Amino acid sequence: MSRKVFQHYSDEKLLDHYRETRRLAAFEPLYNRHKDALYRYCIQMAPNSTTQLLQALWQSILENPPQLHGRLFKNWLFIQINKSLQKQTVSSPQPQILEGENKVIAAIQKLPKLQRNVLLLHMECKLSLAAVADIERISLKKCREYYQLARQQIETLIYGSQAQPWQVEAIKE
């Protein structure tokens, strides 16, 4: 089969084909579809160990393709990288803000870990809130709350807090 044929396969079908044949032509489209989103997610969650985490993930997939058991491959990828991040960050502090970053990235990195994770998985990685709730093992309601709270905190960090009506009245007097 040519590589063009693989472009039309679903992730799950590509993974099954790779598991059966171990042909890199079946693996490459999987890698190309997900590498950028995984990188953007990891660089904001753990900038100092992104390369190491991603290399370990892709190497494990190459050596031992996973059984998905009905789960989408994209969701499986983020569950695995999230598990790796949780193991790594048990003793690690919040990620350091890299020099020259813009206000949005700096604000995202100031969020508590769970809120940052929910926000990035949903906005950056384009996962549904239901998939994010599955990854984080929280209810969908809690996931929505964390997402909304994260967005509000980012707005506050970027633009400052909104003037409260009672404070404006006190200033006018």
mmCIF file of C-alpha atoms in Angstrom:
data_model
loop_
_atom_site.group_PDB
_atom_site.id
_atom_site.type_symbol
_atom_site.label_atom_id
_atom_site.label_comp_id
_atom_site.label_asym_id
_atom_site.label_seq_id
_atom_site.Cartn_x
_atom_site.Cartn_y
_atom_site.Cartn_z
ATOM 1 C CA MET A 1 0.000 0.000 0.000
ATOM 2 C CA SER A 2 1.159 3.494 -0.714
ATOM 3 C CA ARG A 3 1.326 6.271 1.840
ATOM 4 C CA LYS A 4 -1.507 8.073 0.092
ATOM 5 C CA VAL A 5 -3.848 5.200 0.914
ATOM 6 C CA PHE A 6 -3.003 5.523 4.613
ATOM 7 C CA GLN A 7 -3.948 9.199 4.652
ATOM 8 C CA HIS A 8 -7.623 8.237 4.481
ATOM 9 C CA TYR A 9 -7.463 5.678 7.294
ATOM 10 C CA SER A 10 -8.710 6.521 10.761
ATOM 11 C CA ASP A 11 -6.173 6.593 13.560
ATOM 12 C CA GLU A 12 -7.510 3.356 14.951
ATOM 13 C CA LYS A 13 -7.301 1.579 11.589
ATOM 14 C CA LEU A 14 -3.744 2.849 11.083
ATOM 15 C CA LEU A 15 -2.755 1.613 14.529
ATOM 16 C CA ASP A 16 -4.285 -1.814 13.853
ATOM 17 C CA HIS A 17 -2.463 -2.003 10.526
ATOM 18 C CA TYR A 18 0.825 -0.967 12.135
ATOM 19 C CA ARG A 19 0.364 -3.533 14.925
ATOM 20 C CA GLU A 20 -0.171 -6.280 12.341
ATOM 21 C CA THR A 21 2.527 -5.322 9.816
ATOM 22 C CA ARG A 22 4.991 -3.061 11.692
ATOM 23 C CA ARG A 23 5.247 -0.954 8.538
ATOM 24 C CA LEU A 24 6.484 2.560 9.250
ATOM 25 C CA ALA A 25 4.332 3.814 6.371
ATOM 26 C CA ALA A 26 1.312 3.100 8.602
ATOM 27 C CA PHE A 27 2.909 4.701 11.657
ATOM 28 C CA GLU A 28 4.015 7.955 10.009
ATOM 29 C CA PRO A 29 0.499 9.367 9.418
ATOM 30 C CA LEU A 30 -0.356 8.676 13.074
ATOM 31 C CA TYR A 31 2.743 10.503 14.208
ATOM 32 C CA ASN A 32 2.212 13.415 11.815
ATOM 33 C CA ARG A 33 -1.421 13.870 12.858
ATOM 34 C CA HIS A 34 -0.711 14.163 16.571
ATOM 35 C CA LYS A 35 2.888 15.289 17.097
ATOM 36 C CA ASP A 36 2.190 19.048 17.001
ATOM 37 C CA ALA A 37 -0.748 19.014 19.419
ATOM 38 C CA LEU A 38 1.166 16.790 21.846
ATOM 39 C CA TYR A 39 4.195 19.046 21.643
ATOM 40 C CA ARG A 40 2.185 22.239 22.255
ATOM 41 C CA TYR A 41 0.476 20.597 25.215
ATOM 42 C CA CYS A 42 3.706 19.255 26.744
ATOM 43 C CA ILE A 43 5.719 22.436 26.253
ATOM 44 C CA GLN A 44 3.151 24.351 28.289
ATOM 45 C CA MET A 45 2.812 21.671 30.963
ATOM 46 C CA ALA A 46 6.469 20.688 31.378
ATOM 47 C CA PRO A 47 8.815 22.814 29.254
ATOM 48 C CA ASN A 48 11.994 21.300 30.674
ATOM 49 C CA SER A 49 11.136 17.674 29.893
ATOM 50 C CA THR A 50 8.953 17.856 26.794
ATOM 51 C CA THR A 51 11.445 16.177 24.487
ATOM 52 C CA GLN A 52 12.122 13.334 26.876
ATOM 53 C CA LEU A 53 8.404 12.686 27.515
ATOM 54 C CA LEU A 54 7.468 12.686 23.841
ATOM 55 C CA GLN A 55 10.384 10.516 22.786
ATOM 56 C CA ALA A 56 9.458 7.937 25.420
ATOM 57 C CA LEU A 57 5.799 7.967 24.340
ATOM 58 C CA TRP A 58 6.456 7.535 20.623
ATOM 59 C CA GLN A 59 9.158 4.930 21.252
ATOM 60 C CA SER A 60 6.786 2.864 23.392
ATOM 61 C CA ILE A 61 4.140 3.027 20.654
ATOM 62 C CA LEU A 62 6.652 1.915 18.031
ATOM 63 C CA GLU A 63 7.846 -0.994 20.143
ATOM 64 C CA ASN A 64 4.512 -2.049 21.607
ATOM 65 C CA PRO A 65 1.450 -0.601 19.833
ATOM 66 C CA PRO A 66 -1.382 -0.227 22.344
ATOM 67 C CA GLN A 67 -4.706 -2.012 22.417
ATOM 68 C CA LEU A 68 -7.273 0.789 22.534
ATOM 69 C CA HIS A 69 -10.257 -1.238 23.762
ATOM 70 C CA GLY A 70 -12.720 1.104 22.056
ATOM 71 C CA ARG A 71 -10.962 4.330 23.063
ATOM 72 C CA LEU A 72 -9.900 6.849 20.414
ATOM 73 C CA PHE A 73 -6.163 6.917 19.728
ATOM 74 C CA LYS A 74 -5.981 10.692 20.255
ATOM 75 C CA ASN A 75 -7.566 10.347 23.699
ATOM 76 C CA TRP A 76 -5.272 7.438 24.516
ATOM 77 C CA LEU A 77 -2.221 9.558 23.615
ATOM 78 C CA PHE A 78 -3.228 12.369 25.940
ATOM 79 C CA ILE A 79 -4.072 9.941 28.743
ATOM 80 C CA GLN A 80 -0.594 8.415 28.455
ATOM 81 C CA ILE A 81 1.223 11.750 28.328
ATOM 82 C CA ASN A 82 -0.876 12.998 31.244
ATOM 83 C CA LYS A 83 0.101 9.919 33.290
ATOM 84 C CA SER A 84 3.759 10.613 32.510
ATOM 85 C CA LEU A 85 3.350 14.249 33.525
ATOM 86 C CA GLN A 86 1.687 13.266 36.800
ATOM 87 C CA LYS A 87 4.523 10.872 37.666
ATOM 88 C CA GLN A 88 7.082 13.524 36.829
ATOM 89 C CA THR A 89 5.448 16.474 38.584
ATOM 90 C CA VAL A 90 4.718 14.807 41.911
ATOM 91 C CA SER A 91 7.803 16.485 43.336
ATOM 92 C CA SER A 92 8.323 19.203 40.720
ATOM 93 C CA PRO A 93 7.145 22.786 41.157
ATOM 94 C CA GLN A 94 5.019 24.694 38.638
ATOM 95 C CA PRO A 95 6.702 25.037 35.228
ATOM 96 C CA GLN A 96 8.957 28.008 34.866
ATOM 97 C CA ILE A 97 7.857 30.706 32.485
ATOM 98 C CA LEU A 98 10.305 30.844 29.616
ATOM 99 C CA GLU A 99 11.920 34.171 28.773
ATOM 100 C CA GLY A 100 10.241 36.170 26.055
ATOM 101 C CA GLU A 101 6.873 34.442 26.300
ATOM 102 C CA ASN A 102 3.755 36.452 25.771
ATOM 103 C CA LYS A 103 1.197 37.298 28.431
ATOM 104 C CA VAL A 104 -1.204 34.514 27.494
ATOM 105 C CA ILE A 105 1.344 31.727 27.885
ATOM 106 C CA ALA A 106 2.631 33.277 31.095
ATOM 107 C CA ALA A 107 -0.950 33.447 32.416
ATOM 108 C CA ILE A 108 -1.612 29.827 31.449
ATOM 109 C CA GLN A 109 1.489 28.681 33.263
ATOM 110 C CA LYS A 110 0.393 30.497 36.426
ATOM 111 C CA LEU A 111 -2.822 28.463 36.602
ATOM 112 C CA PRO A 112 -3.079 25.567 39.052
ATOM 113 C CA LYS A 113 -2.047 22.301 37.370
ATOM 114 C CA LEU A 114 -5.528 20.798 36.991
ATOM 115 C CA GLN A 115 -7.064 23.974 35.560
ATOM 116 C CA ARG A 116 -4.125 24.414 33.188
ATOM 117 C CA ASN A 117 -4.415 20.821 32.059
ATOM 118 C CA VAL A 118 -8.171 21.050 31.413
ATOM 119 C CA LEU A 119 -7.765 24.326 29.528
ATOM 120 C CA LEU A 120 -4.904 23.093 27.341
ATOM 121 C CA LEU A 121 -6.465 19.743 26.547
ATOM 122 C CA HIS A 122 -9.705 21.409 25.486
ATOM 123 C CA MET A 123 -8.455 24.549 23.733
ATOM 124 C CA GLU A 124 -5.031 23.626 22.435
ATOM 125 C CA CYS A 125 -5.483 19.915 21.793
ATOM 126 C CA LYS A 126 -9.089 20.203 20.619
ATOM 127 C CA LEU A 127 -10.359 17.429 22.880
ATOM 128 C CA SER A 128 -13.962 17.527 24.013
ATOM 129 C CA LEU A 129 -14.631 18.341 27.650
ATOM 130 C CA ALA A 130 -15.963 14.790 28.022
ATOM 131 C CA ALA A 131 -12.622 13.401 26.807
ATOM 132 C CA VAL A 132 -10.751 15.777 29.141
ATOM 133 C CA ALA A 133 -12.932 14.624 32.051
ATOM 134 C CA ASP A 134 -12.069 11.026 31.133
ATOM 135 C CA ILE A 135 -8.356 11.812 31.032
ATOM 136 C CA GLU A 136 -8.442 13.623 34.373
ATOM 137 C CA ARG A 137 -10.884 11.124 35.897
ATOM 138 C CA ILE A 138 -13.287 13.822 37.036
ATOM 139 C CA SER A 139 -16.969 14.413 36.341
ATOM 140 C CA LEU A 140 -17.981 16.381 33.269
ATOM 141 C CA LYS A 141 -19.568 19.004 35.524
ATOM 142 C CA LYS A 142 -16.298 19.498 37.443
ATOM 143 C CA CYS A 143 -14.393 19.604 34.173
ATOM 144 C CA ARG A 144 -16.627 22.409 32.871
ATOM 145 C CA GLU A 145 -16.155 24.299 36.142
ATOM 146 C CA TYR A 146 -12.354 23.999 35.953
ATOM 147 C CA TYR A 147 -12.419 25.127 32.327
ATOM 148 C CA GLN A 148 -14.560 28.202 33.048
ATOM 149 C CA LEU A 149 -12.490 29.084 36.106
ATOM 150 C CA ALA A 150 -9.262 28.775 34.112
ATOM 151 C CA ARG A 151 -10.580 31.091 31.398
ATOM 152 C CA GLN A 152 -11.690 33.651 33.988
ATOM 153 C CA GLN A 153 -8.334 33.533 35.758
ATOM 154 C CA ILE A 154 -6.444 34.002 32.500
ATOM 155 C CA GLU A 155 -8.535 37.059 31.658
ATOM 156 C CA THR A 156 -7.837 38.448 35.113
ATOM 157 C CA LEU A 157 -4.100 37.756 34.818
ATOM 158 C CA ILE A 158 -3.912 39.382 31.386
ATOM 159 C CA TYR A 159 -6.291 42.333 31.753
ATOM 160 C CA GLY A 160 -6.465 42.761 35.519
ATOM 161 C CA SER A 161 -9.578 42.547 37.608
ATOM 162 C CA GLN A 162 -12.671 44.372 36.477
ATOM 163 C CA ALA A 163 -13.618 47.490 38.399
ATOM 164 C CA GLN A 164 -16.337 46.718 40.903
ATOM 165 C CA PRO A 165 -19.306 49.125 40.919
ATOM 166 C CA TRP A 166 -18.950 49.899 44.611
ATOM 167 C CA GLN A 167 -15.271 50.728 44.123
ATOM 168 C CA VAL A 168 -16.022 53.093 41.245
ATOM 169 C CA GLU A 169 -18.601 54.954 43.373
ATOM 170 C CA ALA A 170 -16.109 55.309 46.214
ATOM 171 C CA ILE A 171 -13.526 56.795 43.820
ATOM 172 C CA LYS A 172 -16.000 59.397 42.474
ATOM 173 C CA GLU A 173 -16.797 60.766 45.946
#
